[in-house]
Structure formats: C-alpha cells, structure tokens
Amino acid sequence: MSRAVRPYKPEDRTAIVAILAGSDPWKKLGYTDTDWKKLFDPLPAGREGFVIESGGVVEGFALLRPKFLMGDYLELLVVAPSARSNGLGSALLKHIEGLVFARVKNLFACVSDFNAGARQFYKKNGYQEIGPMPNFLIPGSAEMLLRKTAGPARSA
C-alpha cells in the first residue's frame, strides 16, 4: 500500500481522536475523548501537525512544538494499533526529523516509563534517555525525557 506524510488538516481530527482515544499509553494516563477533542479544536497555535496515510486512510499523527530547549519538541506521535509494526511510525518520525534537523540541532520527546514499546522504538531510532520526570502526568509514573541530536546547539 502507498503511504504518505502530509500536513494535518482539520478534517483529520475525527480519525486522529479515534486513534488516540483507543490507544495506550494515553488510556492508562487518563486521557479521554474530550481531552483529545480540546487539543484539536483548533490545533494549538505554533504547533505543526502531520498525518501519515496508508492507502488513503489516516493511520498516524505527529504534533511538533518548535522552539523548545534549543531544539524542537515532538509532543505527540501515535500510530493506529492496527497499523503498528509495519514502519509507519518510523516513516512519520523520519519525516519529522528531516524538518527539524534542517532548522535546529536537537529534537526532544517524552515517553512514559511504563511504555516499553515506545522506549524501544525511540532507542532504535537514535534517541537517548536524558532522565525521568517523576509523577509528571500520573502518580507513581515518570515521563522520560528523550533527545536526538545532530550536534551542539551552538559552535564554540
């Protein structure tokens, strides 16, 4: 099947909310359909959204926040559970990295400490775990700050 990454459009909202509402780690973190609808009504100012389609169907989404800690922050990356493990997440991530590393040297992300699959995914894609942020979203769990770099933000 053909796959393509393109900018988010408001008409993608329903498909993306359905993917997020039915996916972990967000269910475990307590996010609801209402939370996701608020995020996309409208997309927060200054954010860049991208979808990945497979065969014309929205199968994933990434939300990028530019200008974060001398880099950019990948605020959200999700692939539909039924479409996982076939390269869509990696393709979407590579697209984001291409945009980011053309303008800055660092890309940051966070992943829940209990989300072993996501931690492995980011490690495989060259991300380093910087450290935990305990009790950041829910009690008893930490968000792990991740970084992929193309070099120092400044030269000496």
C-alpha positions as semicolon CSV with decimal commas, in nm:
position;residue;x (nm);y (nm);z (nm)
1;M;0,000;0,000;0,000
2;S;0,111;0,353;-0,066
3;R;0,196;0,570;0,233
4;A;0,236;0,944;0,253
5;V;0,308;1,205;0,520
6;R;0,129;1,535;0,483
7;P;0,034;1,836;0,695
8;Y;-0,262;1,797;0,932
9;K;-0,598;1,928;0,810
10;P;-0,898;1,997;1,037
11;E;-1,092;1,720;0,864
12;D;-0,833;1,470;1,001
13;R;-0,946;1,542;1,356
14;T;-1,210;1,268;1,387
15;A;-0,977;0,992;1,269
16;I;-0,692;1,110;1,492
17;V;-0,912;1,143;1,802
18;A;-1,040;0,788;1,743
19;I;-0,681;0,656;1,721
20;L;-0,574;0,840;2,038
21;A;-0,885;0,755;2,241
22;G;-0,835;0,384;2,172
23;S;-0,461;0,372;2,236
24;D;-0,225;0,324;2,524
25;P;-0,037;0,485;2,686
26;W;-0,299;0,761;2,672
27;K;-0,578;0,545;2,812
28;K;-0,358;0,449;3,109
29;L;-0,265;0,815;3,155
30;G;-0,636;0,901;3,182
31;Y;-0,683;1,096;2,861
32;T;-1,038;1,092;2,729
33;D;-1,214;1,164;2,403
34;T;-1,297;1,508;2,545
35;D;-0,931;1,584;2,618
36;W;-0,833;1,497;2,262
37;K;-1,117;1,697;2,108
38;K;-0,998;2,004;2,303
39;L;-0,645;1,958;2,169
40;F;-0,769;1,966;1,811
41;D;-1,032;2,239;1,846
42;P;-0,830;2,406;1,698
43;L;-0,473;2,277;1,688
44;P;-0,272;2,486;1,938
45;A;-0,108;2,797;1,794
46;G;0,251;2,749;1,694
47;R;0,225;2,370;1,665
48;E;0,287;2,174;1,346
49;G;0,073;1,867;1,286
50;F;0,141;1,585;1,039
51;V;-0,053;1,274;0,945
52;I;0,064;0,956;0,782
53;E;-0,177;0,783;0,549
54;S;-0,166;0,430;0,419
55;G;-0,389;0,359;0,123
56;G;-0,557;0,696;0,175
57;V;-0,652;0,617;0,539
58;V;-0,516;0,826;0,827
59;E;-0,307;0,579;1,030
60;G;-0,092;0,809;1,243
61;F;-0,026;1,159;1,366
62;A;0,262;1,368;1,499
63;L;0,243;1,702;1,679
64;L;0,555;1,915;1,683
65;R;0,624;2,212;1,908
66;P;0,903;2,427;1,763
67;K;1,147;2,626;1,978
68;F;1,187;2,405;2,285
69;L;1,515;2,383;2,482
70;M;1,731;2,493;2,188
71;G;1,553;2,250;1,960
72;D;1,202;2,127;1,886
73;Y;0,973;1,901;2,090
74;L;0,780;1,607;1,948
75;E;0,473;1,649;2,165
76;L;0,281;1,353;2,029
77;L;0,341;1,057;1,798
78;V;0,074;0,793;1,751
79;V;0,004;0,514;1,504
80;A;-0,325;0,324;1,500
81;P;-0,289;-0,005;1,690
82;S;-0,398;-0,199;1,380
83;A;-0,123;-0,033;1,172
84;R;0,170;-0,072;1,412
85;S;0,487;-0,271;1,342
86;N;0,489;-0,205;0,968
87;G;0,713;0,102;0,950
88;L;0,454;0,380;0,962
89;G;0,580;0,521;1,292
90;S;0,939;0,517;1,169
91;A;0,839;0,683;0,841
92;L;0,649;0,956;1,025
93;L;0,937;1,008;1,268
94;K;1,193;1,030;0,985
95;H;0,978;1,293;0,814
96;I;0,964;1,499;1,135
97;E;1,339;1,462;1,190
98;G;1,407;1,583;0,837
99;L;1,213;1,902;0,903
100;V;1,357;1,958;1,249
101;F;1,723;1,894;1,171
102;A;1,705;2,132;0,875
103;R;1,647;2,417;1,123
104;V;1,780;2,310;1,467
105;K;2,021;2,055;1,617
106;N;1,800;1,890;1,881
107;L;1,471;1,704;1,885
108;F;1,315;1,616;2,220
109;A;1,031;1,380;2,310
110;C;0,884;1,225;2,622
111;V;0,771;0,869;2,679
112;S;0,603;0,711;2,981
113;D;0,835;0,489;3,184
114;F;0,587;0,200;3,159
115;N;0,568;0,222;2,777
116;A;0,840;-0,032;2,692
117;G;0,743;-0,048;2,325
118;A;0,778;0,327;2,274
119;R;1,103;0,339;2,468
120;Q;1,248;0,068;2,243
121;F;1,115;0,243;1,930
122;Y;1,288;0,569;2,017
123;K;1,611;0,393;2,122
124;K;1,616;0,208;1,789
125;N;1,576;0,545;1,616
126;G;1,874;0,702;1,792
127;Y;1,714;0,877;2,090
128;Q;1,893;0,897;2,423
129;E;1,703;0,893;2,752
130;I;1,807;1,211;2,932
131;G;1,624;1,139;3,255
132;P;1,296;1,081;3,434
133;M;1,037;1,336;3,542
134;P;0,866;1,152;3,830
135;N;0,492;1,196;3,889
136;F;0,473;1,426;3,586
137;L;0,140;1,307;3,443
138;I;0,011;1,045;3,687
139;P;0,116;0,941;4,038
140;G;0,376;0,667;4,055
141;S;0,488;0,700;3,694
142;A;0,758;0,906;3,527
143;E;0,788;1,063;3,187
144;M;1,129;1,001;3,034
145;L;1,278;1,300;2,851
146;L;1,444;1,186;2,527
147;R;1,679;1,367;2,292
148;K;1,815;1,305;1,945
149;T;2,083;1,544;1,834
150;A;2,266;1,646;1,522
151;G;2,528;1,825;1,735
152;P;2,561;2,110;1,982
153;A;2,311;2,393;1,950
154;R;2,600;2,641;1,930
155;S;2,952;2,621;1,800
156;A;3,241;2,745;2,013
